[in-house]
């Protein structure tokens, strides 16, 4: 996870937690509010109904008492009594029936029927002068009706002579009350564990109170109370016992406030859902952006192909994925690309690169081609070591087409391919480096070809890598030292000069020859500090030997192309001369032809300046490379060093080398240059060269390169050829 992702995700988490906290707080407060208001309304509804029933009973009693007061005068007149009762009954719709019970317990009902009293207990109670309520019973005239009787005594002269009894159908009464009031809940009327009224057709009280029996046992102890059927959903039940053991039960089931809970739940759920959705979208988006960014880093802008990073990653993941099949890495480069750039300009160079990239991508697919360097492409193919050659040939054939770069004539390019087979556990960057080496070999061999990296070659590469690595610190760790090879003057018969030659004793690699390590120094620019170190060291050596009494000798220093053309070279040299106090005329700088050819104009300037400073110059390895005599004429050298190849061939090539040597020495003489023949290993060679007119001789015959303490002794020796 990147730092940016971490920050965004942390912020997101904080925001999300806050939202959830807000939602919860909001929901909890809504719930509390709804619960409280529902509970309050349920209780209010209950107390209304209780008050209503109480009022109802009180009014009925008063009515009955009023009638009872009037009755004694009519008791004897049966017909009048009946008429009166009937009229009263008509006037009072709350009574399902009125009746008078005489002393013998015979009821005379208002409809004229006469029968024995059913509710004996309450009748007796009333006869005793009390107001009595009966149990529930079925109305004799209409057994579908369940009723109770309210009984009051009828007094004459202070004595109860009978009972006036009004029959009331409580469910009807409740129905009337319920009809008139707006009910925020369900109302039930219960007596003796039987429900007499329910304001709902659908809901049964037994559904609401599953434990119906224990509910009634609780009622024995407490005449009113409240039960949380489900507090969470604000479902409450309140009950209270009223007159004659009627129980009013109110249930909040249908309280409209309860809907607010669902609403709040729904709303908060929606907010939560949106929040979760936003979080998911943001996480997805951030990941997407990160991935895009990562991909962008791994893509080449010009061609849109993967770059080196992507290649390394793909090789690594491919290897980790454990593809059983082996694979091969093809490293492709455009032949003589630097030249193309120089000739046509970078703009055209880019077009060529783009074209090559498109050709390769068109052939095997965009995902499998990478651009890993200015003019370098790579392809990874899973194959088992047999198809590489044909595949490489196919790639090269792809280039067999003109490239329209917007100029008059199209451009043609060729490619070189380095192939490296890979296997599980291989390191991606080493594979690429190996393939690059193979590619370089193919280019060095002339281009338009492929070279497979063999295991021996791979070892060589590994060694080279090690050399380059160790070389980095060789100077700091004092691993470099100098040996001196005497140069003998034939005419003076003594050593007059030394060539300083660098040596490297590496604790890891042992003695490494200059032919092996100097190219690396040049590649990595190490040659600049090392070269300065060398010049300074040689200058000090000159001063030291001079102080010991030898003042006629010179020491030659090999200067590489990078050094000579480095912008601070002349400054560095003059500083060294100043600081070491060396006599510059005792220094000779050896330059190879390649140094000179690289930038002839600048080389001329530098060499002239060196000459003006007093430093002499020698053209090294003359006869190899370009062997251009014009160089000798153009540049102000003081010496020519004839390459040892001529000396070596002198006795074997039927006089060809001798002819060349004679010519070179002759021209050198004409130009006023001193000649130094290198690689003289025998007296015969020396004699021949002497005859040809060579002035100075360098080679194993005189001495191998030796440490300074040995070299100084060669200056003392004066009888070399006697
Ligand atoms: P070079 O400048 O041509 O140096 C002469 C090489 O020939 C030396 O090899 C020397 O040991 C070798 N040599 C001398 N006499 C004989 C002989 O009789 N027979 C044979 N077979 N070889 C002989 P070395 O020291 O291995 O140097 C090789 C090359 O490395 C040098 O060629 C030079 O180009 C480069 N080099 C050596 N030291 C330095 C240095 O300090 N700076 C730079 N820039 N290049 C150096
Ligand atoms: Ca040399
Ligand atoms: Ca040489």
XYZ file of C-alpha atoms in Angstrom, residues 157-591:
435
model
C -90.394 1.962 53.897
C -86.709 1.368 54.243
C -86.998 -2.282 53.398
C -85.851 -4.013 50.266
C -88.893 -5.447 48.533
C -87.254 -6.473 45.350
C -84.408 -5.841 42.964
C -84.227 -3.794 39.778
C -81.814 -5.411 37.378
C -80.472 -3.911 34.144
C -78.749 -6.184 31.675
C -75.793 -4.745 29.853
C -73.902 -6.135 26.856
C -70.382 -4.933 27.535
C -69.023 -5.752 24.122
C -71.616 -3.583 22.471
C -70.916 -0.794 24.929
C -67.177 -1.008 24.271
C -67.840 -1.036 20.595
C -69.728 2.244 20.950
C -66.974 3.871 23.005
C -64.314 2.658 20.589
C -66.305 3.925 17.634
C -66.299 7.417 19.007
C -62.632 7.640 19.896
C -59.587 7.737 17.665
C -57.520 4.750 18.768
C -53.731 4.829 18.652
C -53.688 1.118 19.519
C -55.770 -1.981 19.930
C -58.240 -2.190 22.794
C -59.470 -5.372 24.407
C -61.951 -5.975 27.128
C -61.310 -9.062 29.158
C -63.060 -10.777 32.012
C -62.468 -14.169 33.519
C -59.848 -14.958 30.951
C -62.305 -14.382 28.180
C -62.090 -11.589 25.636
C -65.377 -9.739 25.295
C -64.299 -7.029 23.007
C -61.523 -6.540 20.560
C -61.079 -3.402 18.456
C -59.336 -5.462 15.846
C -60.805 -8.151 13.694
C -57.437 -9.606 12.858
C -55.504 -9.467 16.080
C -56.283 -11.844 18.906
C -55.122 -11.001 22.378
C -53.664 -14.484 22.648
C -51.395 -13.620 19.747
C -50.095 -10.660 21.652
C -49.790 -12.350 25.018
C -48.593 -15.857 24.335
C -48.417 -16.547 28.043
C -52.046 -15.713 28.600
C -52.460 -17.635 31.882
C -49.547 -16.158 33.732
C -50.716 -12.753 32.585
C -53.859 -13.267 34.666
C -51.990 -14.532 37.667
C -49.978 -11.296 37.555
C -53.290 -9.410 37.437
C -54.262 -10.885 40.786
C -51.388 -9.099 42.408
C -51.324 -5.907 40.400
C -54.492 -4.352 39.121
C -52.660 -2.391 36.464
C -49.377 -2.553 34.643
C -47.475 -2.586 31.421
C -45.693 -5.300 29.468
C -42.941 -4.783 26.878
C -43.981 -7.163 24.131
C -41.034 -5.937 22.124
C -39.358 -2.835 23.381
C -37.142 -2.545 20.342
C -40.154 -2.108 18.058
C -42.023 0.007 20.643
C -44.624 -2.712 21.033
C -46.175 -2.314 24.456
C -49.213 -3.592 26.272
C -50.919 -1.754 29.133
C -53.748 -3.086 31.238
C -55.911 -2.070 34.141
C -58.674 -3.694 36.094
C -61.856 -1.675 36.448
C -65.264 -2.262 38.009
C -66.672 -5.749 38.250
C -63.284 -7.252 37.410
C -63.354 -6.051 33.834
C -59.859 -5.674 32.474
C -59.070 -3.128 29.821
C -56.042 -4.058 27.760
C -54.450 -1.661 25.258
C -51.840 -2.827 22.811
C -49.653 -0.390 20.829
C -49.656 -2.658 17.792
C -51.500 -0.196 15.590
C -49.981 2.980 17.006
C -49.040 5.026 13.917
C -45.987 6.435 15.712
C -44.389 3.050 15.479
C -44.036 3.522 11.759
C -41.511 6.221 12.497
C -39.226 3.476 13.737
C -39.387 1.656 10.435
C -38.929 4.927 8.648
C -35.889 5.824 10.742
C -34.503 2.356 10.221
C -35.059 2.608 6.536
C -33.633 6.121 6.253
C -30.577 5.377 8.365
C -30.112 2.118 6.521
C -30.219 4.022 3.277
C -27.633 6.530 4.522
C -25.461 3.646 5.716
C -25.864 1.875 2.424
C -24.877 5.040 0.543
C -21.893 5.506 2.865
C -20.747 1.909 2.301
C -21.317 2.329 -1.402
C -19.277 5.559 -1.469
C -16.494 3.888 0.531
C -16.398 0.976 -1.896
C -16.401 3.323 -4.876
C -13.625 5.476 -3.378
C -11.487 2.436 -2.491
C -12.020 1.032 -5.951
C -11.231 4.363 -7.563
C -8.101 4.972 -5.481
C -6.865 1.465 -6.262
C -7.606 2.036 -9.889
C -5.679 5.304 -9.925
C -2.756 3.746 -8.088
C -2.692 0.884 -10.538
C -2.865 3.288 -13.451
C -0.040 5.307 -11.993
C 2.042 2.219 -11.401
C 1.361 1.124 -14.940
C 2.271 4.539 -16.240
C 5.634 4.285 -14.507
C 6.129 0.988 -16.249
C 5.197 2.196 -19.705
C 7.318 3.758 -22.376
C 5.852 7.058 -23.506
C 6.941 6.953 -27.116
C 5.742 3.475 -28.052
C 3.236 2.742 -25.292
C 5.045 -0.525 -24.678
C 6.130 -1.805 -21.272
C 9.503 -0.516 -20.151
C 12.416 -2.155 -18.398
C 10.664 -2.052 -15.032
C 7.670 -3.869 -16.453
C 9.936 -6.404 -18.168
C 11.773 -7.176 -14.943
C 8.501 -7.478 -13.097
C 6.995 -9.721 -15.770
C 10.035 -11.970 -15.800
C 9.991 -12.185 -12.015
C 6.275 -12.877 -11.757
C 6.470 -15.295 -14.674
C 9.238 -17.127 -12.874
C 7.369 -17.072 -9.606
C 4.244 -18.322 -11.299
C 6.379 -21.366 -11.981
C 5.851 -21.778 -15.695
C 7.217 -25.243 -16.276
C 8.267 -24.375 -19.774
C 11.574 -22.606 -20.174
C 11.618 -19.177 -21.744
C 13.960 -17.064 -23.776
C 14.648 -13.387 -23.561
C 15.278 -11.648 -26.888
C 17.060 -8.334 -26.636
C 16.702 -6.416 -29.866
C 18.581 -3.286 -30.852
C 18.583 -1.193 -33.977
C 21.872 -1.418 -35.826
C 23.921 1.761 -36.020
C 21.215 3.729 -34.322
C 23.586 6.453 -33.119
C 24.642 6.956 -36.710
C 21.013 7.153 -37.867
C 20.332 9.749 -35.202
C 23.283 11.797 -36.231
C 22.450 11.582 -39.900
C 18.709 12.252 -39.756
C 18.256 13.910 -36.387
C 16.671 12.715 -33.153
C 13.224 13.415 -34.451
C 13.589 10.839 -37.212
C 15.383 8.536 -34.767
C 12.271 8.522 -32.644
C 10.094 7.720 -35.626
C 12.310 4.786 -36.468
C 12.096 3.511 -32.895
C 8.337 3.901 -32.990
C 8.128 2.006 -36.265
C 10.273 -0.866 -35.032
C 8.209 -1.055 -31.818
C 5.003 -1.216 -33.831
C 6.343 -3.890 -36.152
C 7.386 -6.089 -33.237
C 4.133 -5.485 -31.356
C 2.137 -6.201 -34.490
C 3.913 -9.493 -34.858
C 3.564 -10.994 -31.401
C 1.259 -8.658 -29.487
C 1.733 -5.413 -27.643
C 1.918 -7.075 -24.226
C 4.930 -9.136 -25.120
C 7.196 -6.396 -26.391
C 9.076 -3.987 -24.135
C 11.134 -0.934 -24.934
C 14.001 -1.020 -22.479
C 16.439 1.489 -23.872
C 16.716 4.222 -26.467
C 16.818 1.773 -29.367
C 16.423 -1.442 -27.398
C 13.439 -3.727 -27.283
C 12.890 -6.984 -25.469
C 10.605 -9.949 -25.989
C 9.981 -12.832 -23.616
C 8.906 -16.107 -25.255
C 8.044 -19.293 -23.494
C 9.854 -21.921 -25.569
C 12.060 -24.878 -24.866
C 15.370 -24.018 -26.441
C 14.713 -25.071 -30.045
C 12.685 -22.308 -31.617
C 14.857 -19.335 -30.721
C 16.830 -19.185 -33.963
C 13.844 -19.302 -36.330
C 11.948 -16.830 -34.158
C 14.881 -14.392 -34.176
C 15.085 -14.749 -37.954
C 11.390 -13.934 -38.222
C 11.933 -10.809 -36.165
C 14.782 -9.715 -38.381
C 12.694 -10.314 -41.471
C 10.046 -7.977 -40.080
C 12.483 -5.141 -40.614
C 12.636 -5.944 -44.285
C 10.471 -2.975 -45.197
C 11.054 0.688 -45.920
C 10.229 3.137 -43.156
C 8.518 6.306 -44.241
C 9.971 8.980 -42.012
C 8.567 11.860 -44.018
C 11.628 12.349 -46.130
C 12.157 11.936 -49.826
C 13.604 8.472 -49.558
C 12.474 5.936 -47.009
C 14.846 4.563 -44.392
C 15.807 0.918 -43.980
C 16.976 -0.515 -40.684
C 18.353 -3.796 -39.473
C 18.286 -5.234 -35.985
C 20.613 -7.336 -33.891
C 19.312 -9.773 -31.346
C 20.878 -11.151 -28.199
C 19.159 -14.228 -26.837
C 19.370 -15.529 -23.320
C 17.574 -18.627 -22.144
C 16.073 -18.337 -18.699
C 14.905 -20.741 -16.046
C 13.324 -20.768 -12.618
C 15.315 -18.806 -10.077
C 17.146 -16.636 -12.582
C 17.543 -13.007 -11.703
C 15.680 -10.736 -14.124
C 18.228 -7.935 -14.290
C 21.080 -10.422 -14.826
C 19.119 -12.072 -17.624
C 18.618 -8.729 -19.280
C 22.275 -7.849 -18.848
C 23.339 -11.157 -20.376
C 21.008 -10.716 -23.318
C 22.369 -7.195 -23.727
C 25.898 -8.579 -23.844
C 24.906 -11.102 -26.490
C 23.257 -8.239 -28.349
C 26.440 -6.185 -28.173
C 28.393 -9.134 -29.534
C 25.953 -9.389 -32.428
C 26.387 -5.701 -33.114
C 30.166 -5.888 -32.874
C 30.076 -8.734 -35.360
C 28.459 -6.391 -37.858
C 24.792 -6.409 -36.885
C 21.746 -7.907 -38.619
C 22.231 -11.179 -36.780
C 21.390 -12.930 -33.545
C 23.679 -14.434 -30.949
C 22.613 -16.889 -28.307
C 24.161 -16.432 -24.926
C 25.893 -19.707 -24.053
C 26.678 -20.730 -20.511
C 30.426 -20.066 -21.027
C 29.643 -16.657 -22.372
C 27.374 -16.103 -19.433
C 30.238 -16.909 -17.079
C 32.444 -14.414 -18.866
C 29.718 -11.841 -18.411
C 29.418 -12.636 -14.726
C 33.184 -12.186 -14.415
C 32.978 -8.873 -16.241
C 30.258 -7.724 -13.900
C 32.435 -8.660 -10.968
C 35.366 -6.726 -12.463
C 33.220 -3.651 -12.952
C 31.904 -3.919 -9.396
C 35.287 -4.405 -7.741
C 36.886 -1.700 -9.856
C 34.572 0.949 -8.408
C 36.558 1.093 -5.194
C 39.940 -0.141 -6.344
C 41.506 3.318 -6.252
C 40.234 4.173 -2.769
C 41.376 0.819 -1.452
C 44.888 1.289 -2.853
C 44.648 -1.739 -5.074
C 46.115 0.034 -8.083
C 49.881 0.362 -8.590
C 52.304 1.188 -11.344
C 55.091 -0.757 -12.988
C 57.657 0.718 -15.299
C 59.023 -0.778 -18.490
C 62.398 0.606 -19.543
C 62.835 2.034 -23.046
C 66.337 1.619 -24.368
C 68.098 4.011 -26.705
C 70.067 2.169 -29.376
C 72.146 5.192 -30.182
C 72.991 6.044 -26.578
C 73.169 2.402 -25.454
C 71.257 3.127 -22.273
C 67.759 3.309 -20.812
C 66.397 6.751 -21.498
C 62.736 6.325 -20.734
C 60.081 4.191 -19.040
C 56.520 3.392 -19.958
C 54.285 3.532 -16.897
C 51.803 0.671 -16.913
C 48.954 0.261 -14.526
C 48.378 -2.844 -12.493
C 45.476 -3.956 -10.282
C 45.775 -6.425 -7.487
C 42.191 -7.157 -6.378
C 41.650 -9.028 -3.100
C 38.678 -10.733 -4.764
C 39.824 -11.307 -8.333
C 43.601 -11.425 -7.886
C 45.863 -9.758 -10.461
C 43.750 -8.325 -13.267
C 45.435 -7.226 -16.499
C 45.009 -3.684 -17.831
C 43.533 -4.972 -21.088
C 40.677 -6.324 -18.972
C 40.023 -3.499 -16.560
C 40.872 -0.364 -18.517
C 37.879 -0.649 -20.866
C 35.627 -0.694 -17.774
C 37.300 2.375 -16.385
C 36.635 4.122 -19.662
C 33.035 2.967 -19.738
C 32.326 4.183 -16.240
C 34.367 7.411 -16.363
C 36.530 6.018 -13.570
C 39.408 6.615 -15.938
C 39.254 10.340 -15.118
C 40.142 10.173 -11.399
C 42.341 7.116 -11.928
C 44.124 8.818 -14.851
C 44.807 11.891 -12.748
C 46.074 9.726 -9.951
C 48.390 7.985 -12.399
C 49.804 11.198 -13.871
C 50.409 12.569 -10.385
C 52.083 9.349 -9.274
C 54.338 9.308 -12.327
C 55.185 13.001 -11.873
C 56.223 12.295 -8.302
C 58.298 9.354 -9.547
C 60.124 11.618 -11.973
C 60.863 14.095 -9.208
C 62.053 11.330 -6.875
C 64.469 9.805 -9.386
C 65.691 13.208 -10.393
C 66.520 13.977 -6.804
C 68.535 10.777 -6.788
C 70.722 12.251 -9.519
C 69.180 11.071 -12.780
C 67.957 13.924 -14.850
C 67.903 12.845 -18.490
C 65.122 10.241 -18.547
C 61.441 10.568 -19.443
C 58.427 8.554 -18.314
C 55.612 7.879 -20.726
C 51.991 7.809 -19.585
C 49.153 6.154 -21.506
C 46.267 8.581 -21.927
C 42.901 7.175 -22.944
C 40.430 8.873 -25.268
C 38.001 9.793 -22.472
C 40.797 11.442 -20.550
C 42.142 13.466 -23.408
C 38.750 14.827 -24.411
C 37.605 15.484 -20.850
C 36.933 19.215 -20.354
C 39.160 19.537 -17.307
C 42.045 17.435 -18.641
C 44.438 20.293 -19.353
C 43.618 22.032 -16.094
C 44.176 18.828 -14.181
C 47.516 18.233 -15.850
C 48.795 21.752 -15.236
C 47.698 21.571 -11.605
C 49.612 18.306 -11.193
C 52.712 19.855 -12.748
C 52.440 22.817 -10.416
C 51.829 20.800 -7.324
C 54.465 18.127 -7.907
C 56.964 20.547 -9.341
C 57.821 18.043 -12.051
C 59.774 19.104 -15.125
C 57.107 18.668 -17.829
C 59.704 17.917 -20.463
C 60.306 14.632 -18.653
C 56.744 13.509 -19.348
C 55.549 11.856 -22.542
C 51.861 11.203 -23.136
C 51.075 8.178 -25.282
C 47.933 8.428 -27.360
